[in-house]
mmCIF file of C-alpha atoms in Angstrom:
data_model
loop_
_atom_site.group_PDB
_atom_site.id
_atom_site.type_symbol
_atom_site.label_atom_id
_atom_site.label_comp_id
_atom_site.label_asym_id
_atom_site.label_seq_id
_atom_site.Cartn_x
_atom_site.Cartn_y
_atom_site.Cartn_z
ATOM 1 C CA UNK A 1 -89.565 -2.103 110.124
ATOM 2 C CA UNK A 2 -90.408 1.063 108.237
ATOM 3 C CA UNK A 3 -94.068 1.321 109.095
ATOM 4 C CA UNK A 4 -94.898 4.976 109.793
ATOM 5 C CA UNK A 5 -96.759 6.077 112.862
ATOM 6 C CA UNK A 6 -100.204 7.635 112.429
ATOM 7 C CA UNK A 7 -100.392 11.395 112.581
ATOM 8 C CA UNK A 8 -101.470 12.816 115.914
ATOM 9 C CA UNK A 9 -103.321 16.153 116.052
ATOM 10 C CA UNK A 10 -101.830 18.955 118.108
ATOM 11 C CA UNK A 11 -104.637 18.608 120.640
ATOM 12 C CA UNK A 12 -103.794 14.936 121.239
ATOM 13 C CA UNK A 13 -100.102 15.730 121.618
ATOM 14 C CA UNK A 14 -100.852 18.546 124.061
ATOM 15 C CA UNK A 15 -103.150 16.274 126.063
ATOM 16 C CA UNK A 16 -100.447 13.613 126.214
ATOM 17 C CA UNK A 17 -97.827 16.117 127.376
ATOM 18 C CA UNK A 18 -100.248 17.464 129.964
ATOM 19 C CA UNK A 19 -100.903 13.957 131.286
ATOM 20 C CA UNK A 20 -97.181 13.235 131.593
ATOM 21 C CA UNK A 21 -96.551 16.559 133.322
ATOM 22 C CA UNK A 22 -99.395 15.946 135.766
ATOM 23 C CA UNK A 23 -98.155 12.430 136.508
ATOM 24 C CA UNK A 24 -94.608 13.673 137.101
ATOM 25 C CA UNK A 25 -95.717 16.420 139.489
ATOM 26 C CA UNK A 26 -97.962 14.065 141.471
ATOM 27 C CA UNK A 27 -95.337 11.331 141.552
ATOM 28 C CA UNK A 28 -92.531 13.672 142.659
ATOM 29 C CA UNK A 29 -94.820 15.061 145.361
ATOM 30 C CA UNK A 30 -95.514 11.531 146.596
ATOM 31 C CA UNK A 31 -91.778 10.757 146.489
ATOM 32 C CA UNK A 32 -90.893 13.893 148.445
ATOM 33 C CA UNK A 33 -93.428 13.210 151.192
ATOM 34 C CA UNK A 34 -92.302 9.575 151.347
ATOM 35 C CA UNK A 35 -88.673 10.677 151.711
ATOM 36 C CA UNK A 36 -89.614 13.191 154.418
ATOM 37 C CA UNK A 37 -91.347 10.427 156.367
ATOM 38 C CA UNK A 38 -88.385 8.033 156.067
ATOM 39 C CA UNK A 39 -85.860 10.720 157.049
ATOM 40 C CA UNK A 40 -87.977 11.856 159.966
ATOM 41 C CA UNK A 41 -88.238 8.278 161.198
ATOM 42 C CA UNK A 42 -84.439 7.867 161.098
ATOM 43 C CA UNK A 43 -84.121 10.743 163.568
ATOM 44 C CA UNK A 44 -86.980 9.434 165.688
ATOM 45 C CA UNK A 45 -85.457 5.943 165.881
ATOM 46 C CA UNK A 46 -81.990 7.330 166.728
ATOM 47 C CA UNK A 47 -83.315 9.569 169.493
ATOM 48 C CA UNK A 48 -85.514 6.740 170.788
ATOM 49 C CA UNK A 49 -82.361 4.625 171.086
ATOM 50 C CA UNK A 50 -80.620 7.416 172.998
ATOM 51 C CA UNK A 51 -83.698 7.699 175.224
ATOM 52 C CA UNK A 52 -83.281 3.990 176.031
ATOM 53 C CA UNK A 53 -79.562 4.617 176.897
ATOM 54 C CA UNK A 54 -78.192 2.169 174.335
ATOM 55 C CA UNK A 55 -74.533 1.593 173.411
ATOM 56 C CA UNK A 56 -73.044 2.609 170.065
ATOM 57 C CA UNK A 57 -73.448 -0.935 168.728
ATOM 58 C CA UNK A 58 -77.055 -1.204 169.930
ATOM 59 C CA UNK A 59 -77.854 2.127 168.291
ATOM 60 C CA UNK A 60 -76.301 0.883 165.047
ATOM 61 C CA UNK A 61 -78.346 -2.331 165.344
ATOM 62 C CA UNK A 62 -81.580 -0.317 165.633
ATOM 63 C CA UNK A 63 -80.649 1.812 162.622
ATOM 64 C CA UNK A 64 -79.386 -1.051 160.448
ATOM 65 C CA UNK A 65 -82.301 -3.410 161.221
ATOM 66 C CA UNK A 66 -84.519 -1.417 158.865
ATOM 67 C CA UNK A 67 -81.870 -1.319 156.117
ATOM 68 C CA UNK A 68 -81.148 -5.040 156.455
ATOM 69 C CA UNK A 69 -84.832 -5.876 156.144
ATOM 70 C CA UNK A 70 -85.109 -3.637 153.068
ATOM 71 C CA UNK A 71 -82.222 -5.554 151.481
ATOM 72 C CA UNK A 72 -83.760 -8.933 152.274
ATOM 73 C CA UNK A 73 -87.180 -7.813 151.094
ATOM 74 C CA UNK A 74 -86.147 -6.269 147.774
ATOM 75 C CA UNK A 75 -86.131 -9.451 145.647
ATOM 76 C CA UNK A 76 -89.342 -10.914 147.150
ATOM 77 C CA UNK A 77 -90.985 -7.513 146.765
ATOM 78 C CA UNK A 78 -90.268 -7.657 143.028
ATOM 79 C CA UNK A 79 -92.030 -11.016 142.725
ATOM 80 C CA UNK A 80 -94.977 -9.844 144.812
ATOM 81 C CA UNK A 81 -95.301 -6.653 142.799
ATOM 82 C CA UNK A 82 -95.171 -8.481 139.457
ATOM 83 C CA UNK A 83 -98.218 -10.493 140.557
ATOM 84 C CA UNK A 84 -100.100 -7.775 142.425
ATOM 85 C CA UNK A 85 -101.542 -4.315 142.154
ATOM 86 C CA UNK A 86 -99.035 -1.572 143.110
ATOM 87 C CA UNK A 87 -101.829 0.729 144.171
ATOM 88 C CA UNK A 88 -103.259 -1.823 146.604
ATOM 89 C CA UNK A 89 -99.833 -2.946 147.867
ATOM 90 C CA UNK A 90 -98.597 0.598 148.492
ATOM 91 C CA UNK A 91 -101.750 1.608 150.349
ATOM 92 C CA UNK A 92 -101.867 -1.554 152.463
ATOM 93 C CA UNK A 93 -98.197 -1.379 153.408
ATOM 94 C CA UNK A 94 -98.454 2.326 154.282
ATOM 95 C CA UNK A 95 -101.355 1.632 156.633
ATOM 96 C CA UNK A 96 -99.354 -1.190 158.258
ATOM 97 C CA UNK A 97 -96.472 1.238 158.815
ATOM 98 C CA UNK A 98 -98.865 3.737 160.392
ATOM 99 C CA UNK A 99 -99.873 1.077 162.919
ATOM 100 C CA UNK A 100 -96.233 0.126 163.607
ATOM 101 C CA UNK A 101 -95.226 3.712 164.405
ATOM 102 C CA UNK A 102 -98.107 4.038 166.822
ATOM 103 C CA UNK A 103 -96.552 1.148 168.768
ATOM 104 C CA UNK A 104 -92.808 1.948 168.569
ATOM 105 C CA UNK A 105 -92.387 4.593 171.330
ATOM 106 C CA UNK A 106 -94.042 2.357 173.922
ATOM 107 C CA UNK A 107 -91.736 -0.648 173.430
ATOM 108 C CA UNK A 108 -89.752 -1.538 176.599
ATOM 109 C CA UNK A 109 -86.248 -2.287 175.256
ATOM 110 C CA UNK A 110 -83.900 -1.726 172.324
ATOM 111 C CA UNK A 111 -84.245 -5.352 171.143
ATOM 112 C CA UNK A 112 -87.980 -4.848 170.568
ATOM 113 C CA UNK A 113 -87.338 -1.559 168.796
ATOM 114 C CA UNK A 114 -84.806 -3.240 166.481
ATOM 115 C CA UNK A 115 -87.241 -6.094 165.770
ATOM 116 C CA UNK A 116 -90.086 -3.775 164.867
ATOM 117 C CA UNK A 117 -87.734 -1.640 162.741
ATOM 118 C CA UNK A 118 -86.833 -4.852 160.891
ATOM 119 C CA UNK A 119 -90.530 -5.427 160.119
ATOM 120 C CA UNK A 120 -90.807 -1.775 159.075
ATOM 121 C CA UNK A 121 -87.937 -2.318 156.623
ATOM 122 C CA UNK A 122 -89.734 -5.269 155.016
ATOM 123 C CA UNK A 123 -92.774 -3.051 154.444
ATOM 124 C CA UNK A 124 -90.706 -0.169 153.086
ATOM 125 C CA UNK A 125 -88.982 -2.471 150.571
ATOM 126 C CA UNK A 126 -92.381 -3.101 148.979
ATOM 127 C CA UNK A 127 -93.058 0.639 148.804
ATOM 128 C CA UNK A 128 -89.661 1.390 147.253
ATOM 129 C CA UNK A 129 -89.952 -1.352 144.640
ATOM 130 C CA UNK A 130 -93.476 -0.226 143.740
ATOM 131 C CA UNK A 131 -92.488 3.424 143.273
ATOM 132 C CA UNK A 132 -89.184 2.783 141.482
ATOM 133 C CA UNK A 133 -90.811 0.298 139.100
ATOM 134 C CA UNK A 134 -93.598 2.702 138.193
ATOM 135 C CA UNK A 135 -91.064 5.479 137.600
ATOM 136 C CA UNK A 136 -88.825 3.301 135.409
ATOM 137 C CA UNK A 137 -91.818 2.194 133.343
ATOM 138 C CA UNK A 138 -92.795 5.814 132.661
ATOM 139 C CA UNK A 139 -89.234 7.137 132.261
ATOM 140 C CA UNK A 140 -89.016 6.508 128.470
ATOM 141 C CA UNK A 141 -92.050 8.778 128.056
ATOM 142 C CA UNK A 142 -90.803 11.377 130.526
ATOM 143 C CA UNK A 143 -87.315 11.540 128.984
ATOM 144 C CA UNK A 144 -83.882 10.635 130.318
ATOM 145 C CA UNK A 145 -83.413 14.230 131.476
ATOM 146 C CA UNK A 146 -85.737 13.400 134.373
ATOM 147 C CA UNK A 147 -83.799 10.270 135.384
ATOM 148 C CA UNK A 148 -82.256 11.902 138.470
ATOM 149 C CA UNK A 149 -85.459 13.467 139.730
ATOM 150 C CA UNK A 150 -86.754 10.423 141.613
ATOM 151 C CA UNK A 151 -83.586 9.765 143.602
ATOM 152 C CA UNK A 152 -82.810 13.456 144.065
ATOM 153 C CA UNK A 153 -86.282 14.166 145.434
ATOM 154 C CA UNK A 154 -86.185 11.081 147.653
ATOM 155 C CA UNK A 155 -82.810 12.112 149.117
ATOM 156 C CA UNK A 156 -84.065 15.677 149.607
ATOM 157 C CA UNK A 157 -86.828 14.297 151.791
ATOM 158 C CA UNK A 158 -84.757 11.600 153.518
ATOM 159 C CA UNK A 159 -81.594 13.541 154.329
ATOM 160 C CA UNK A 160 -82.709 17.171 154.560
ATOM 161 C CA UNK A 161 -86.392 17.913 155.074
ATOM 162 C CA UNK A 162 -87.159 14.702 156.963
ATOM 163 C CA UNK A 163 -84.474 15.059 159.642
ATOM 164 C CA UNK A 164 -85.377 18.717 160.153
ATOM 165 C CA UNK A 165 -89.066 17.864 160.532
ATOM 166 C CA UNK A 166 -88.317 15.032 162.949
ATOM 167 C CA UNK A 167 -86.029 17.252 164.976
ATOM 168 C CA UNK A 168 -88.614 20.051 165.129
ATOM 169 C CA UNK A 169 -91.444 17.733 166.129
ATOM 170 C CA UNK A 170 -89.429 16.226 168.970
ATOM 171 C CA UNK A 171 -88.278 19.641 170.198
ATOM 172 C CA UNK A 172 -91.822 21.049 170.175
ATOM 173 C CA UNK A 173 -94.054 18.065 170.970
ATOM 174 C CA UNK A 174 -91.880 15.321 172.413
ATOM 175 C CA UNK A 175 -90.705 11.945 171.174
ATOM 176 C CA UNK A 176 -93.984 10.026 171.426
ATOM 177 C CA UNK A 177 -95.955 12.752 169.659
ATOM 178 C CA UNK A 178 -93.361 12.685 166.874
ATOM 179 C CA UNK A 179 -94.031 8.980 166.302
ATOM 180 C CA UNK A 180 -97.794 9.538 166.231
ATOM 181 C CA UNK A 181 -97.420 12.304 163.628
ATOM 182 C CA UNK A 182 -95.217 9.978 161.581
ATOM 183 C CA UNK A 183 -97.968 7.354 161.742
ATOM 184 C CA UNK A 184 -100.448 9.950 160.477
ATOM 185 C CA UNK A 185 -98.139 10.776 157.555
ATOM 186 C CA UNK A 186 -98.023 7.097 156.570
ATOM 187 C CA UNK A 187 -101.817 7.065 156.533
ATOM 188 C CA UNK A 188 -101.823 10.151 154.283
ATOM 189 C CA UNK A 189 -99.306 8.451 151.981
ATOM 190 C CA UNK A 190 -101.656 5.469 151.666
ATOM 191 C CA UNK A 191 -104.376 7.775 150.335
ATOM 192 C CA UNK A 192 -102.025 9.672 148.001
ATOM 193 C CA UNK A 193 -100.472 6.459 146.669
ATOM 194 C CA UNK A 194 -103.916 5.132 145.859
ATOM 195 C CA UNK A 195 -104.535 8.212 143.706
ATOM 196 C CA UNK A 196 -101.110 8.472 142.019
ATOM 197 C CA UNK A 197 -99.967 4.903 141.336
ATOM 198 C CA UNK A 198 -101.417 2.805 138.482
ATOM 199 C CA UNK A 199 -103.155 -0.569 138.752
ATOM 200 C CA UNK A 200 -100.259 -2.430 137.108
ATOM 201 C CA UNK A 201 -96.613 -1.974 136.157
ATOM 202 C CA UNK A 202 -96.708 -3.578 132.720
ATOM 203 C CA UNK A 203 -94.437 -1.576 130.361
ATOM 204 C CA UNK A 204 -95.869 -0.329 127.107
ATOM 205 C CA UNK A 205 -94.749 -2.283 124.074
ATOM 206 C CA UNK A 206 -92.558 -0.417 121.629
ATOM 207 C CA UNK A 207 -92.914 -1.547 118.057
ATOM 208 C CA UNK A 208 -89.735 -2.576 116.314
ATOM 209 C CA UNK A 209 -87.697 -2.651 119.502
ATOM 210 C CA UNK A 210 -85.822 -5.949 119.361
ATOM 211 C CA UNK A 211 -82.525 -4.916 120.919
ATOM 212 C CA UNK A 212 -80.916 -7.405 123.258
ATOM 213 C CA UNK A 213 -80.715 -6.402 126.928
ATOM 214 C CA UNK A 214 -76.992 -7.205 127.117
ATOM 215 C CA UNK A 215 -75.099 -8.904 129.925
ATOM 216 C CA UNK A 216 -77.463 -10.180 132.604
ATOM 217 C CA UNK A 217 -75.893 -12.805 134.858
ATOM 218 C CA UNK A 218 -73.626 -11.625 137.655
ATOM 219 C CA UNK A 219 -70.662 -13.436 136.082
ATOM 220 C CA UNK A 220 -71.208 -11.722 132.719
ATOM 221 C CA UNK A 221 -71.672 -8.347 134.377
ATOM 222 C CA UNK A 222 -68.511 -8.606 136.439
ATOM 223 C CA UNK A 223 -66.495 -9.204 133.253
ATOM 224 C CA UNK A 224 -67.224 -5.592 132.280
ATOM 225 C CA UNK A 225 -64.726 -3.117 133.809
ATOM 226 C CA UNK A 226 -67.337 -0.354 133.958
ATOM 227 C CA UNK A 227 -69.676 -2.586 135.978
ATOM 228 C CA UNK A 228 -66.949 -3.660 138.387
ATOM 229 C CA UNK A 229 -65.972 -0.051 139.070
ATOM 230 C CA UNK A 230 -69.593 1.038 139.495
ATOM 231 C CA UNK A 231 -70.440 -1.791 141.865
ATOM 232 C CA UNK A 232 -67.360 -1.139 144.000
ATOM 233 C CA UNK A 233 -67.859 2.607 144.378
ATOM 234 C CA UNK A 234 -71.606 2.275 144.983
ATOM 235 C CA UNK A 235 -70.933 -0.220 147.783
ATOM 236 C CA UNK A 236 -68.254 2.028 149.299
ATOM 237 C CA UNK A 237 -70.564 5.049 149.021
ATOM 238 C CA UNK A 238 -73.476 3.330 150.765
ATOM 239 C CA UNK A 239 -71.091 1.922 153.403
ATOM 240 C CA UNK A 240 -69.757 5.409 154.151
ATOM 241 C CA UNK A 241 -73.053 7.298 153.910
ATOM 242 C CA UNK A 242 -74.792 4.939 156.347
ATOM 243 C CA UNK A 243 -71.947 5.217 158.868
ATOM 244 C CA UNK A 244 -71.944 9.008 158.781
ATOM 245 C CA UNK A 245 -75.747 9.120 158.716
ATOM 246 C CA UNK A 246 -76.063 7.010 161.855
ATOM 247 C CA UNK A 247 -73.348 8.764 163.852
ATOM 248 C CA UNK A 248 -73.512 12.374 162.657
ATOM 249 C CA UNK A 249 -76.070 13.137 165.365
ATOM 250 C CA UNK A 250 -73.796 11.570 167.982
ATOM 251 C CA UNK A 251 -70.833 13.545 166.643
ATOM 252 C CA UNK A 252 -72.740 16.784 167.019
ATOM 253 C CA UNK A 253 -73.954 15.972 170.552
ATOM 254 C CA UNK A 254 -70.935 14.225 172.066
ATOM 255 C CA UNK A 255 -68.002 15.792 170.195
ATOM 256 C CA UNK A 256 -69.243 19.283 169.311
ATOM 257 C CA UNK A 257 -71.572 19.520 172.333
ATOM 258 C CA UNK A 258 -74.409 20.917 170.241
ATOM 259 C CA UNK A 259 -77.942 20.949 171.679
ATOM 260 C CA UNK A 260 -79.942 17.891 170.609
ATOM 261 C CA UNK A 261 -82.317 19.981 168.469
ATOM 262 C CA UNK A 262 -79.333 21.368 166.468
ATOM 263 C CA UNK A 263 -77.529 18.065 165.984
ATOM 264 C CA UNK A 264 -79.513 17.093 162.902
ATOM 265 C CA UNK A 265 -77.861 19.832 160.827
ATOM 266 C CA UNK A 266 -74.794 17.729 159.989
ATOM 267 C CA UNK A 267 -77.040 15.141 158.333
ATOM 268 C CA UNK A 268 -79.188 17.824 156.697
ATOM 269 C CA UNK A 269 -76.233 19.711 155.174
ATOM 270 C CA UNK A 270 -74.831 16.507 153.697
ATOM 271 C CA UNK A 271 -78.206 15.544 152.200
ATOM 272 C CA UNK A 272 -78.829 19.002 150.721
ATOM 273 C CA UNK A 273 -75.373 19.073 149.100
ATOM 274 C CA UNK A 274 -75.991 15.687 147.483
ATOM 275 C CA UNK A 275 -79.431 16.721 146.228
ATOM 276 C CA UNK A 276 -78.104 19.917 144.633
ATOM 277 C CA UNK A 277 -75.636 17.836 142.625
ATOM 278 C CA UNK A 278 -78.264 15.299 141.534
ATOM 279 C CA UNK A 279 -80.849 17.868 140.495
ATOM 280 C CA UNK A 280 -78.760 20.681 139.042
ATOM 281 C CA UNK A 281 -75.232 19.550 138.119
ATOM 282 C CA UNK A 282 -75.959 16.451 136.072
ATOM 283 C CA UNK A 283 -75.440 18.063 132.684
ATOM 284 C CA UNK A 284 -72.301 19.875 133.843
ATOM 285 C CA UNK A 285 -70.677 16.720 135.223
ATOM 286 C CA UNK A 286 -71.746 14.178 132.619
ATOM 287 C CA UNK A 287 -71.077 16.344 129.548
ATOM 288 C CA UNK A 288 -67.700 17.576 130.731
ATOM 289 C CA UNK A 289 -64.575 16.422 128.897
ATOM 290 C CA UNK A 290 -62.999 16.175 132.355
ATOM 291 C CA UNK A 291 -65.696 13.843 133.567
ATOM 292 C CA UNK A 292 -63.263 11.130 134.721
ATOM 293 C CA UNK A 293 -61.219 13.701 136.644
ATOM 294 C CA UNK A 294 -64.411 14.946 138.317
ATOM 295 C CA UNK A 295 -65.256 11.344 139.209
ATOM 296 C CA UNK A 296 -61.861 10.789 140.796
ATOM 297 C CA UNK A 297 -62.042 14.202 142.463
ATOM 298 C CA UNK A 298 -65.405 13.308 144.000
ATOM 299 C CA UNK A 299 -63.830 10.278 145.648
ATOM 300 C CA UNK A 300 -60.992 12.474 146.930
ATOM 301 C CA UNK A 301 -63.618 14.817 148.406
ATOM 302 C CA UNK A 302 -65.196 11.889 150.247
ATOM 303 C CA UNK A 303 -61.794 10.905 151.648
ATOM 304 C CA UNK A 304 -61.115 14.505 152.688
ATOM 305 C CA UNK A 305 -64.456 14.585 154.527
ATOM 306 C CA UNK A 306 -63.596 11.387 156.403
ATOM 307 C CA UNK A 307 -60.196 12.819 157.331
ATOM 308 C CA UNK A 308 -61.772 16.010 158.694
ATOM 309 C CA UNK A 309 -64.368 14.077 160.692
ATOM 310 C CA UNK A 310 -61.600 12.036 162.274
ATOM 311 C CA UNK A 311 -59.031 14.752 162.993
ATOM 312 C CA UNK A 312 -60.591 18.226 163.325
ATOM 313 C CA UNK A 313 -63.503 18.301 165.798
ATOM 314 C CA UNK A 314 -64.940 21.758 165.268
ATOM 315 C CA UNK A 315 -68.290 23.028 164.057
ATOM 316 C CA UNK A 316 -66.912 24.734 160.936
ATOM 317 C CA UNK A 317 -64.766 21.739 160.013
ATOM 318 C CA UNK A 318 -67.616 19.247 160.462
ATOM 319 C CA UNK A 319 -70.056 21.350 158.436
ATOM 320 C CA UNK A 320 -67.429 21.624 155.679
ATOM 321 C CA UNK A 321 -66.917 17.864 155.814
ATOM 322 C CA UNK A 322 -70.669 17.337 155.445
ATOM 323 C CA UNK A 323 -70.682 19.525 152.328
ATOM 324 C CA UNK A 324 -67.688 17.683 150.842
ATOM 325 C CA UNK A 325 -69.258 14.307 151.563
ATOM 326 C CA UNK A 326 -72.581 15.300 149.998
ATOM 327 C CA UNK A 327 -70.929 16.696 146.861
ATOM 328 C CA UNK A 328 -68.689 13.648 146.499
ATOM 329 C CA UNK A 329 -71.531 11.180 146.926
ATOM 330 C CA UNK A 330 -73.699 13.125 144.456
ATOM 331 C CA UNK A 331 -71.084 13.159 141.678
ATOM 332 C CA UNK A 332 -70.303 9.500 142.388
ATOM 333 C CA UNK A 333 -73.954 8.555 141.886
ATOM 334 C CA UNK A 334 -74.368 10.678 138.748
ATOM 335 C CA UNK A 335 -71.408 9.122 136.958
ATOM 336 C CA UNK A 336 -72.232 5.592 138.102
ATOM 337 C CA UNK A 337 -75.839 5.896 136.931
ATOM 338 C CA UNK A 338 -74.853 7.296 133.536
ATOM 339 C CA UNK A 339 -72.142 4.675 133.041
ATOM 340 C CA UNK A 340 -74.621 1.864 133.654
ATOM 341 C CA UNK A 341 -77.244 3.525 131.438
ATOM 342 C CA UNK A 342 -74.758 3.504 128.523
ATOM 343 C CA UNK A 343 -73.256 0.068 129.189
ATOM 344 C CA UNK A 344 -74.395 -3.052 127.250
ATOM 345 C CA UNK A 345 -76.112 -4.644 130.237
ATOM 346 C CA UNK A 346 -79.545 -5.722 131.363
ATOM 347 C CA UNK A 347 -80.630 -2.521 133.114
ATOM 348 C CA UNK A 348 -83.230 -4.179 135.327
ATOM 349 C CA UNK A 349 -80.739 -6.781 136.572
ATOM 350 C CA UNK A 350 -78.046 -4.182 137.295
ATOM 351 C CA UNK A 351 -80.575 -1.936 139.023
ATOM 352 C CA UNK A 352 -81.607 -4.799 141.295
ATOM 353 C CA UNK A 353 -77.953 -5.547 142.081
ATOM 354 C CA UNK A 354 -77.180 -1.923 142.903
ATOM 355 C CA UNK A 355 -80.223 -1.649 145.160
ATOM 356 C CA UNK A 356 -79.301 -4.839 146.989
ATOM 357 C CA UNK A 357 -75.592 -3.981 147.260
ATOM 358 C CA UNK A 358 -76.420 -0.488 148.470
ATOM 359 C CA UNK A 359 -78.679 -1.764 151.219
ATOM 360 C CA UNK A 360 -76.261 -4.508 152.278
ATOM 361 C CA UNK A 361 -73.398 -1.997 152.236
ATOM 362 C CA UNK A 362 -75.463 0.416 154.297
ATOM 363 C CA UNK A 363 -76.287 -2.252 156.853
ATOM 364 C CA UNK A 364 -72.702 -3.496 157.100
ATOM 365 C CA UNK A 365 -71.387 0.051 157.332
ATOM 366 C CA UNK A 366 -73.667 0.992 160.212
ATOM 367 C CA UNK A 367 -73.001 -2.220 162.152
ATOM 368 C CA UNK A 368 -69.233 -2.120 161.585
ATOM 369 C CA UNK A 369 -69.091 1.557 162.524
ATOM 370 C CA UNK A 370 -71.026 0.883 165.717
ATOM 371 C CA UNK A 371 -68.722 -1.957 166.734
ATOM 372 C CA UNK A 372 -65.576 -0.032 165.898
ATOM 373 C CA UNK A 373 -66.873 3.046 167.735
ATOM 374 C CA UNK A 374 -67.217 0.971 170.902
ATOM 375 C CA UNK A 375 -63.712 -0.481 170.466
ATOM 376 C CA UNK A 376 -61.654 2.451 169.152
ATOM 377 C CA UNK A 377 -63.697 5.617 169.681
ATOM 378 C CA UNK A 378 -66.237 7.316 167.457
ATOM 379 C CA UNK A 379 -63.902 9.654 165.540
ATOM 380 C CA UNK A 380 -61.414 6.884 164.733
ATOM 381 C CA UNK A 381 -64.066 5.061 162.711
ATOM 382 C CA UNK A 382 -63.874 7.677 159.967
ATOM 383 C CA UNK A 383 -60.102 7.354 159.769
ATOM 384 C CA UNK A 384 -60.454 3.594 159.390
ATOM 385 C CA UNK A 385 -62.911 4.110 156.505
ATOM 386 C CA UNK A 386 -60.172 5.997 154.643
ATOM 387 C CA UNK A 387 -58.247 2.809 153.865
ATOM 388 C CA UNK A 388 -60.731 1.053 151.517
ATOM 389 C CA UNK A 389 -61.381 4.361 149.738
ATOM 390 C CA UNK A 390 -57.682 5.033 149.292
ATOM 391 C CA UNK A 391 -57.040 1.502 147.983
ATOM 392 C CA UNK A 392 -59.921 1.766 145.497
ATOM 393 C CA UNK A 393 -58.790 5.231 144.370
ATOM 394 C CA UNK A 394 -55.229 4.096 143.712
ATOM 395 C CA UNK A 395 -56.383 1.043 141.730
ATOM 396 C CA UNK A 396 -59.071 2.672 139.598
ATOM 397 C CA UNK A 397 -58.000 6.327 139.373
ATOM 398 C CA UNK A 398 -54.304 6.502 140.227
ATOM 399 C CA UNK A 399 -53.291 3.940 137.607
ATOM 400 C CA UNK A 400 -55.374 5.701 134.937
ATOM 401 C CA UNK A 401 -53.935 9.113 135.750
ATOM 402 C CA UNK A 402 -50.409 7.683 135.687
ATOM 403 C CA UNK A 403 -51.069 6.288 132.205
ATOM 404 C CA UNK A 404 -52.259 9.791 131.186
ATOM 405 C CA UNK A 405 -55.345 8.376 129.474
ATOM 406 C CA UNK A 406 -57.449 10.965 127.563
ATOM 407 C CA UNK A 407 -60.519 12.294 129.433
ATOM 408 C CA UNK A 408 -63.123 10.413 127.409
ATOM 409 C CA UNK A 409 -66.677 10.138 128.733
ATOM 410 C CA UNK A 410 -66.585 6.348 129.005
ATOM 411 C CA UNK A 411 -63.254 4.882 127.874
ATOM 412 C CA UNK A 412 -64.439 1.308 127.787
ATOM 413 C CA UNK A 413 -67.583 -0.716 128.054
ATOM 414 C CA UNK A 414 -66.390 -3.967 126.551
ATOM 415 C CA UNK A 415 -65.104 -6.759 128.816
ATOM 416 C CA UNK A 416 -61.563 -6.592 127.408
ATOM 417 C CA UNK A 417 -61.250 -2.861 126.795
ATOM 418 C CA UNK A 418 -59.136 -2.169 129.866
ATOM 419 C CA UNK A 419 -57.457 -5.543 130.135
ATOM 420 C CA UNK A 420 -54.415 -4.505 128.125
ATOM 421 C CA UNK A 421 -51.464 -3.282 130.190
#
């Protein structure tokens, strides 16, 4: 269609830009505070488990119960959100979480803590779906340059500011007071969400946009080499990140003999490194003619971090490993996200798959790491995790480098583009 759009006065354009800028600032602020609360609660739950004198596997069960519930609740949350009001849902769920965290520190055993953390995960899945859906609906207006801001800000809160806040609260006020402050933050989030989120998530219609969404079913998606690679490395990344996230505090306390209030720094350094990549290095990585080499190098950095965590138990080595892991995971996510954005696929369907796979991978990683830590020792877990990474690297990077393929941004998106020998 060639119908021209009506002319908009400068004042209307400026008002529109001001509205978008105000929405983005409010939304990112809500995302940051939400991430801080989630990250703080990870530390609180871990230290509550240690307070209850749990085993490695029981600690992993407490940590993974929330992630498992988030995975199970993601698809139902989408249906609920499509029929409800995101503002009401977000506020109601946040108030429910405030009540749950008032109860958690008084529970008598680790089984009850794991059960309540499972219910917490179901509530958080609704919050995540509500916020991510609202952001994706507004992203075409905000511009693709802002695509990494939501996840980068969320990780900044979850893996850096949140753990530090949780650690400080426990050191200064005690474990139970930390949970009560977390409950208060959920109540504040309910009020902020009511002000920031819209009444519905219906996308705005774009005239003349009749493009097909592309491959949608899982079978069609898995025929695309770019989708197979992305799914594999996202699962491996979530598997590894959850394992290190759960046990980095234990590494610092039991292996490095750090004080409990310093142990959170391994997690914080990893999170900050990942955030710096997501927020500031996107253009450098994605526009580089050596993009594929950077992608493969990021996976080598992750393997190097696992090797260091398993073999060299020193403060300097572990901090360096945390930096390497954060950088590798950040570049991995940048390239995977951009590859999917440019692939001929149904973006909503792939996004749902990645969210689900990431949560399932995170749950499996934490549980498997906990079991293996009890059987083989904590440090040996990271050496075991090297094998799937090495196998994936040899299949998807080693063969390409041996063929000396040119460093194109995305060499193939079609199902048969890489099928030729």
